[in-house]
Amino acid sequence: MPLKTNDVTPCPTVGQAVGQAVGQPERLYLYDTTLRDGQQTQGVQFSTAEKVTIAKALDNLGIDYIEGGWPGANPTDSEFFEQRPQTKATFTAFGMTKRVGRSAENDDVLAAVMNAQTPAVCLVGKTHDFHVATALGVSNDENLDAISQSVAHMVAQGREALFDAEHFFDGYRANPAYALSCARAALEAGARWVVLCDTNGGTLPAEVGRIVSEVIAAGLPGDHLGIHCHDDTGNAVACSLAAIDAGARQIQGTLNGLGERCGNANLTSLIPSLLLKDPYATRFEIGVSHDGLAGLLRISRQLDDILNRVPMRAAPYVGASAFAHKAGLHASAILKDPSTYEHIDPALVGNSRVIPMSNQAGQSNLRARLASAGIEVESGDSRLARILDVVKEREDQGYAYDGAQASFELLARRELGLMPRFFEVKRFRVIVERRKNRYDEMVSISEAVVVVKIGDTKVLSVSESMDDTGTDRGPVNALAKALAKDLGPYQASIDDMKLVDFKVRITQGGTEAVTRVIIDSEDGQGRRWSTVGVSANLVDASFSALLDAIGWKLVRDGMKPIG
């Protein structure tokens, strides 16, 4: 498929595709590699079932291409391609170009990729002459032939072909003519996309933009170019946007920025920027709708849950602190007009505004925070000053409410007389025993007993800390299980509740040590909240945080107290 000169006719606007009507949005394509490149993250290993779950979530979001992994590289990837879900997105298998000395038809590694029977195949190949000589040990011409023959083989088999031009930017700096010849060989062999990869992650945005522009000027059309950036300088998102500005029309990345070393371009940041921020929102359209965007936070958290990782609080758009306003001046302005300190409405990405409370808070923070919880209090109400006094007193004791908003809300409700008394804890006890098991191994096991009064009825619950696999999860786990075991009329509300993070800090030293525990909880609706407990006793502090977590859940679910 030789290139034609009219493929690169000068455009009326930077990066506008040939034949694109002025004023008509141009299509950008999103390519997700969470299941392949994201799995290169240290400590990440997806199961087949987890890959299926993530693939379905990506498809529902509106991603155009889903790269499922490398068939034949490991048993999980091979099994996944046998069980992959049906998707609207173009499902893609990943592999590498054929080896020199073998035909494309007789290369067993390439055959395993083709046998996955995906509609698209992405092959990685060398474009930096240094790597061709050092890593492959072949000549530049032999590498060009391998690229061309591999892509032609994919096209002949009826697959959409993508070529990942590995180390392209490093290669272009060293030998631009050869790097371009590699990209051109793939395109002329029939590749739908040639993806320019900043494999080492060291190229900065201005240089990415310049090189992509030069590639297009050299005859490779932008609507056949993709960009694949790594975040080793913290610029992967910026580099991806620079490539789009220069004319590339496919963007590769991962959910939550997963990836080898410092990660890949973060689609969780790129997608809302493309959909909400000009010039991209005006000039382009993507497969993700505004309705889909509203589920972005949920998908981001779903991935973190699968990985058993704590979500990054400061993550752009979807972090718990992305729309948090601690300073009183900010909160006062937010009450008048949220756009004073928020670049978008947090609801557009499924997030929400947070007005943290701390000993720095003023009444403007307090009223804004109460309003976000659905509690309206008139300015000047004397109870506002009392709430602030209680917050400051308790923070002197070791509490921290700026990271435990649910506990603050319950404190305020109690001071305002708005906190229902759902149940009363009469007593609790935790026993920790260390003993030998039947294998003559020393193990620890905890047993918790909790007695609560619901209305006129007392309920005693007992639970152990052993999980389904026989692993001890500790005294706090036993206590949480016992507390949530039987809350009578409230049980349906808390059945979908789970603890997702547990943090402990010693706030004073020596024999006067005070322990602060912050617990993060989540429910089936995707709501996540934090509660705090403080005591000289770790278990007691944990139990206080657990009580607040359940209390907040019951309040937000609209439960009514018994008796």
XYZ file of C-alpha atoms in Angstrom, residues 92-512:
421
model
C -6.672 -7.068 20.078
C -3.952 -9.650 20.644
C -0.376 -8.522 21.219
C 2.814 -10.116 19.956
C 6.065 -9.377 18.197
C 7.229 -9.355 14.595
C 8.537 -12.609 13.157
C 12.075 -13.659 13.881
C 14.728 -13.212 11.220
C 15.445 -16.510 9.461
C 11.832 -17.730 9.592
C 8.890 -16.918 7.394
C 5.864 -15.258 8.964
C 3.848 -18.377 8.197
C 6.295 -20.630 10.080
C 7.044 -18.493 13.145
C 5.507 -20.320 16.111
C 5.412 -17.207 18.350
C 3.549 -15.232 15.709
C 1.290 -18.238 15.049
C 0.183 -18.301 18.709
C -0.881 -14.667 18.424
C -2.752 -15.233 15.173
C -4.447 -18.342 16.575
C -6.164 -16.214 19.221
C -8.578 -15.272 16.417
C -8.941 -11.634 17.452
C -10.149 -9.118 14.850
C -7.011 -7.013 15.426
C -3.384 -7.855 16.140
C -0.723 -5.473 17.446
C 2.901 -6.456 16.838
C 5.848 -4.721 18.439
C 9.014 -4.242 16.429
C 12.331 -2.431 16.707
C 12.740 1.023 15.156
C 15.967 2.110 16.872
C 19.026 0.867 14.983
C 20.925 0.496 18.267
C 18.357 -2.058 19.496
C 18.291 -3.811 16.125
C 22.027 -4.457 16.358
C 22.365 -4.920 20.125
C 19.136 -6.693 21.151
C 18.253 -8.581 17.947
C 21.722 -8.984 16.477
C 20.472 -8.583 12.897
C 20.969 -6.056 10.131
C 18.778 -3.016 9.609
C 17.440 -4.438 6.336
C 16.595 -7.783 7.949
C 14.592 -5.967 10.615
C 12.727 -3.972 7.937
C 11.846 -7.203 6.132
C 10.597 -8.765 9.386
C 8.302 -5.779 9.984
C 6.957 -5.755 6.446
C 6.403 -9.513 6.183
C 4.775 -9.766 9.622
C 2.282 -6.977 8.936
C 1.523 -8.317 5.450
C 0.850 -11.753 6.981
C -1.673 -10.264 9.430
C -3.444 -8.366 6.678
C -3.550 -11.453 4.427
C -5.296 -13.302 7.286
C -7.990 -10.620 7.392
C -6.844 -8.976 10.633
C -6.643 -5.281 11.396
C -2.918 -4.727 11.801
C -1.245 -2.416 14.303
C 2.492 -1.905 14.569
C 4.002 -0.731 17.864
C 7.147 1.144 16.847
C 9.253 0.381 19.922
C 11.765 3.021 21.096
C 10.629 5.207 18.198
C 11.523 8.561 19.746
C 14.981 7.408 20.855
C 15.484 5.868 17.436
C 14.343 8.998 15.646
C 16.799 11.138 17.598
C 19.644 8.759 16.726
C 18.741 7.911 13.124
C 15.565 9.581 11.873
C 15.789 8.053 8.396
C 15.846 4.503 9.731
C 13.103 5.055 12.314
C 10.902 6.492 9.561
C 11.717 3.596 7.235
C 10.492 1.136 9.872
C 7.204 3.021 10.333
C 6.814 3.345 6.563
C 7.458 -0.399 6.038
C 4.594 -1.269 8.387
C 2.250 1.255 6.782
C 3.018 0.161 3.232
C 2.472 -3.488 4.243
C -1.080 -2.596 5.256
C -0.972 -1.542 8.912
C -4.060 0.411 9.956
C -2.099 2.047 12.774
C 1.577 2.751 13.324
C 1.962 3.525 17.017
C 4.922 5.708 17.979
C 6.192 4.427 21.327
C 8.188 6.390 23.878
C 9.242 3.093 25.424
C 11.758 4.516 27.905
C 9.416 7.321 28.912
C 12.121 9.982 28.709
C 10.833 12.207 25.891
C 9.246 15.510 26.936
C 6.020 16.919 25.466
C 7.548 19.580 23.201
C 9.818 17.034 21.567
C 7.008 14.521 21.163
C 4.974 17.182 19.361
C 7.870 18.145 17.129
C 8.754 14.587 16.142
C 5.136 13.587 15.429
C 4.779 16.685 13.243
C 7.957 15.756 11.351
C 6.754 12.167 10.872
C 3.516 13.444 9.321
C 5.434 15.916 7.160
C 7.573 12.997 5.977
C 4.522 11.312 4.495
C 2.910 9.215 7.221
C -0.701 10.413 7.636
C -1.776 11.398 11.135
C -4.997 9.419 10.934
C -2.817 6.288 10.790
C -0.585 7.274 13.719
C -0.964 6.369 17.372
C 0.945 7.412 20.481
C 2.119 5.188 23.352
C 3.804 6.984 26.268
C 5.340 5.903 29.547
C 5.361 8.112 32.623
C 9.021 8.027 33.666
C 9.203 11.839 33.741
C 5.607 12.303 34.917
C 4.647 13.590 31.454
C 2.867 10.653 29.786
C -0.518 12.400 29.671
C 1.042 15.669 28.476
C 3.078 13.825 25.831
C -0.054 12.049 24.601
C -1.885 15.376 24.260
C 1.123 16.860 22.452
C 0.985 13.993 19.940
C -2.720 14.638 19.361
C -2.010 18.334 18.839
C 0.593 17.355 16.258
C -1.819 15.071 14.391
C -1.789 11.542 15.885
C -5.269 10.059 16.135
C -4.969 7.002 18.353
C -4.053 7.241 22.041
C -2.818 4.232 23.979
C -2.880 4.039 27.763
C -4.055 2.159 30.831
C -6.627 2.596 33.571
C -5.164 4.368 36.613
C -1.850 4.657 34.766
C -0.786 1.058 35.422
C 2.356 -0.066 33.647
C 5.991 -1.020 33.922
C 8.305 1.164 36.035
C 6.410 4.456 36.496
C 3.382 3.404 34.468
C 1.727 4.288 31.162
C -0.310 7.268 30.054
C -3.291 7.353 32.399
C -6.565 6.976 30.506
C -8.415 7.883 33.704
C -6.931 11.369 33.304
C -6.856 11.512 29.504
C -10.491 10.574 28.875
C -12.107 13.418 30.883
C -9.567 15.888 29.502
C -10.457 14.884 25.943
C -14.187 14.967 26.619
C -14.401 18.103 28.773
C -11.441 20.352 27.953
C -11.020 22.568 24.918
C -9.660 22.444 22.334
C -10.141 18.653 22.476
C -13.811 18.642 23.495
C -14.683 20.908 20.560
C -12.374 19.528 17.885
C -12.671 15.808 18.571
C -15.079 13.053 19.497
C -14.232 9.815 21.308
C -16.100 6.590 21.967
C -16.775 7.475 25.608
C -20.080 9.297 26.115
C -20.850 11.773 28.886
C -23.009 9.091 30.525
C -20.059 6.716 30.370
C -17.776 9.367 31.833
C -20.021 9.595 34.909
C -18.989 6.005 35.698
C -15.256 6.715 35.487
C -14.656 6.881 39.241
C -16.498 3.593 39.748
C -14.361 1.828 37.120
C -11.179 3.300 38.591
C -12.129 2.064 42.067
C -13.167 -1.307 40.658
C -9.663 -1.799 39.283
C -8.095 -0.787 42.608
C -10.356 -3.268 44.398
C -9.280 -6.070 42.050
C -5.648 -5.200 42.747
C -6.317 -4.798 46.485
C -4.717 -1.349 46.282
C -5.684 1.816 48.112
C -6.891 4.412 45.562
C -4.591 7.395 45.160
C -6.316 10.250 46.995
C -4.658 12.930 44.855
C -5.432 11.275 41.505
C -6.727 13.833 38.954
C -10.496 13.744 38.409
C -11.204 10.530 40.383
C -9.149 10.919 43.582
C -10.882 11.389 46.921
C -9.032 14.708 47.278
C -9.524 15.879 43.683
C -12.359 18.184 44.748
C -11.480 18.704 48.421
C -11.395 22.276 49.729
C -9.742 22.611 53.129
C -8.986 26.339 53.332
C -11.796 28.488 54.718
C -11.353 31.070 51.959
C -11.816 28.403 49.294
C -14.843 26.882 50.991
C -16.499 30.283 51.341
C -16.108 30.901 47.614
C -17.284 27.387 46.753
C -20.539 28.085 48.594
C -21.137 31.085 46.326
C -20.029 29.481 43.070
C -18.233 26.094 42.795
C -16.428 27.192 39.630
C -14.286 29.540 41.729
C -12.078 26.635 42.799
C -13.256 23.664 40.689
C -12.237 23.215 37.064
C -15.206 20.879 36.377
C -18.348 19.683 38.126
C -17.086 16.601 40.024
C -20.315 14.736 39.214
C -19.272 14.639 35.532
C -16.725 11.942 36.407
C -18.754 10.368 39.206
C -16.863 12.181 41.959
C -18.124 14.548 44.651
C -17.044 17.690 46.453
C -15.422 17.345 49.892
C -15.098 20.120 52.461
C -12.663 18.621 54.997
C -12.931 19.601 58.626
C -9.894 20.312 60.783
C -8.765 22.689 63.499
C -8.096 25.219 60.720
C -11.747 25.253 59.704
C -14.001 28.265 59.799
C -17.798 28.501 59.690
C -17.766 28.751 55.886
C -16.057 25.337 55.681
C -18.438 23.959 58.246
C -21.628 25.119 56.535
C -20.361 23.921 53.152
C -19.480 20.526 54.581
C -22.850 20.200 56.295
C -24.649 21.257 53.120
C -22.874 18.530 51.148
C -24.297 16.039 53.674
C -27.781 17.457 53.213
C -27.766 19.420 56.481
C -28.729 23.075 56.199
C -27.792 25.390 59.077
C -28.306 29.141 59.002
C -25.259 31.399 59.142
C -24.686 32.616 62.685
C -26.368 29.617 64.328
C -24.676 29.240 67.742
C -24.424 25.480 67.231
C -21.874 26.037 64.453
C -19.402 27.499 66.924
C -20.025 24.566 69.270
C -19.275 22.050 66.495
C -16.017 23.831 65.679
C -15.055 23.822 69.362
C -15.707 20.068 69.590
C -13.663 19.413 66.444
C -10.725 21.383 67.844
C -10.986 19.684 71.254
C -11.054 16.230 69.692
C -8.177 16.979 67.335
C -6.160 17.958 70.405
C -6.908 14.433 71.653
C -5.557 12.876 68.448
C -8.563 12.799 66.096
C -8.135 13.907 62.476
C -11.327 14.794 60.648
C -9.913 16.113 57.387
C -9.293 12.491 56.383
C -12.398 11.036 58.075
C -15.352 12.946 56.701
C -17.954 10.374 57.733
C -16.935 10.612 61.401
C -17.135 14.394 61.197
C -20.632 14.214 59.741
C -21.767 11.984 62.621
C -20.168 14.338 65.169
C -22.049 17.291 63.654
C -25.320 15.367 63.573
C -24.956 14.545 67.261
C -24.328 18.206 68.161
C -27.319 19.255 66.041
C -29.587 16.574 67.502
C -29.915 14.863 64.124
C -28.192 11.537 64.822
C -30.580 8.614 65.332
C -29.718 6.049 68.012
C -29.862 2.859 65.987
C -28.362 0.547 68.595
C -26.291 0.613 71.753
C -23.152 -1.421 72.335
C -23.395 -2.864 75.833
C -19.997 -4.528 75.804
C -17.393 -6.192 73.630
C -14.442 -8.484 74.229
C -11.596 -9.740 72.085
C -9.357 -12.690 72.975
C -6.141 -13.398 71.107
C -4.731 -16.888 71.452
C -1.472 -18.290 70.096
C -1.388 -22.063 69.798
C -0.179 -24.956 67.668
C -2.390 -26.228 64.877
C -2.708 -29.808 63.676
C 0.441 -29.370 61.588
C 2.423 -28.495 64.743
C 2.750 -24.869 63.570
C 2.330 -21.896 65.884
C -0.667 -19.815 64.764
C -2.641 -16.882 66.170
C -6.408 -16.735 66.283
C -8.736 -14.046 67.641
C -12.269 -14.394 68.928
C -14.586 -11.429 69.399
C -17.819 -11.157 71.354
C -20.126 -8.144 70.893
C -23.369 -7.455 72.737
C -25.674 -4.788 71.304
C -29.109 -3.562 72.307
C -31.538 -2.886 69.463
C -34.757 -1.410 70.763
C -35.614 -3.618 73.752
C -33.672 -6.627 72.485
C -30.118 -7.615 73.354
C -28.139 -9.532 70.755
C -24.869 -11.379 71.344
C -22.649 -12.161 68.379
C -19.410 -14.146 68.269
C -16.892 -14.347 65.431
C -13.364 -15.586 64.802
C -10.617 -13.939 62.772
C -10.036 -16.928 60.469
C -11.039 -16.363 56.846
C -12.290 -18.923 54.319
C -8.725 -19.939 53.464
C -7.802 -20.605 57.083
C -5.705 -17.445 57.395
C -5.861 -15.370 60.582
C -6.999 -11.808 59.840
C -6.459 -10.418 63.324
C -8.553 -9.122 66.226
C -9.997 -6.111 64.405
C -11.312 -8.370 61.656
C -12.938 -10.624 64.251
C -14.507 -7.591 65.913
C -15.832 -6.234 62.597
C -17.359 -9.586 61.686
C -19.010 -9.953 65.102
C -20.412 -6.406 65.050
C -21.876 -6.847 61.565
C -23.114 -10.390 62.150
C -26.599 -9.648 63.450
C -27.972 -6.118 63.580
C -31.536 -7.273 63.152
C -33.631 -4.752 61.175
C -30.491 -2.992 59.928
C -28.803 -6.087 58.539
C -29.906 -5.587 54.924
C -28.318 -2.143 54.924
C -24.881 -3.316 56.038
C -24.675 -6.634 54.166
C -23.062 -4.939 51.136
C -20.584 -3.015 53.287
C -16.895 -3.936 53.394
C -13.718 -2.548 54.910
C -11.201 -1.663 52.213
C -8.389 0.045 54.116
C -7.116 0.260 57.684
C -4.506 2.796 58.815
C -2.901 3.111 62.239
C -0.836 5.979 63.587
C 0.665 6.567 67.018
C 0.074 10.253 67.790
C 2.131 10.492 70.966
C 5.225 8.630 72.108
C 6.261 6.746 75.214
C 3.868 5.521 77.876
C 1.408 8.272 76.940
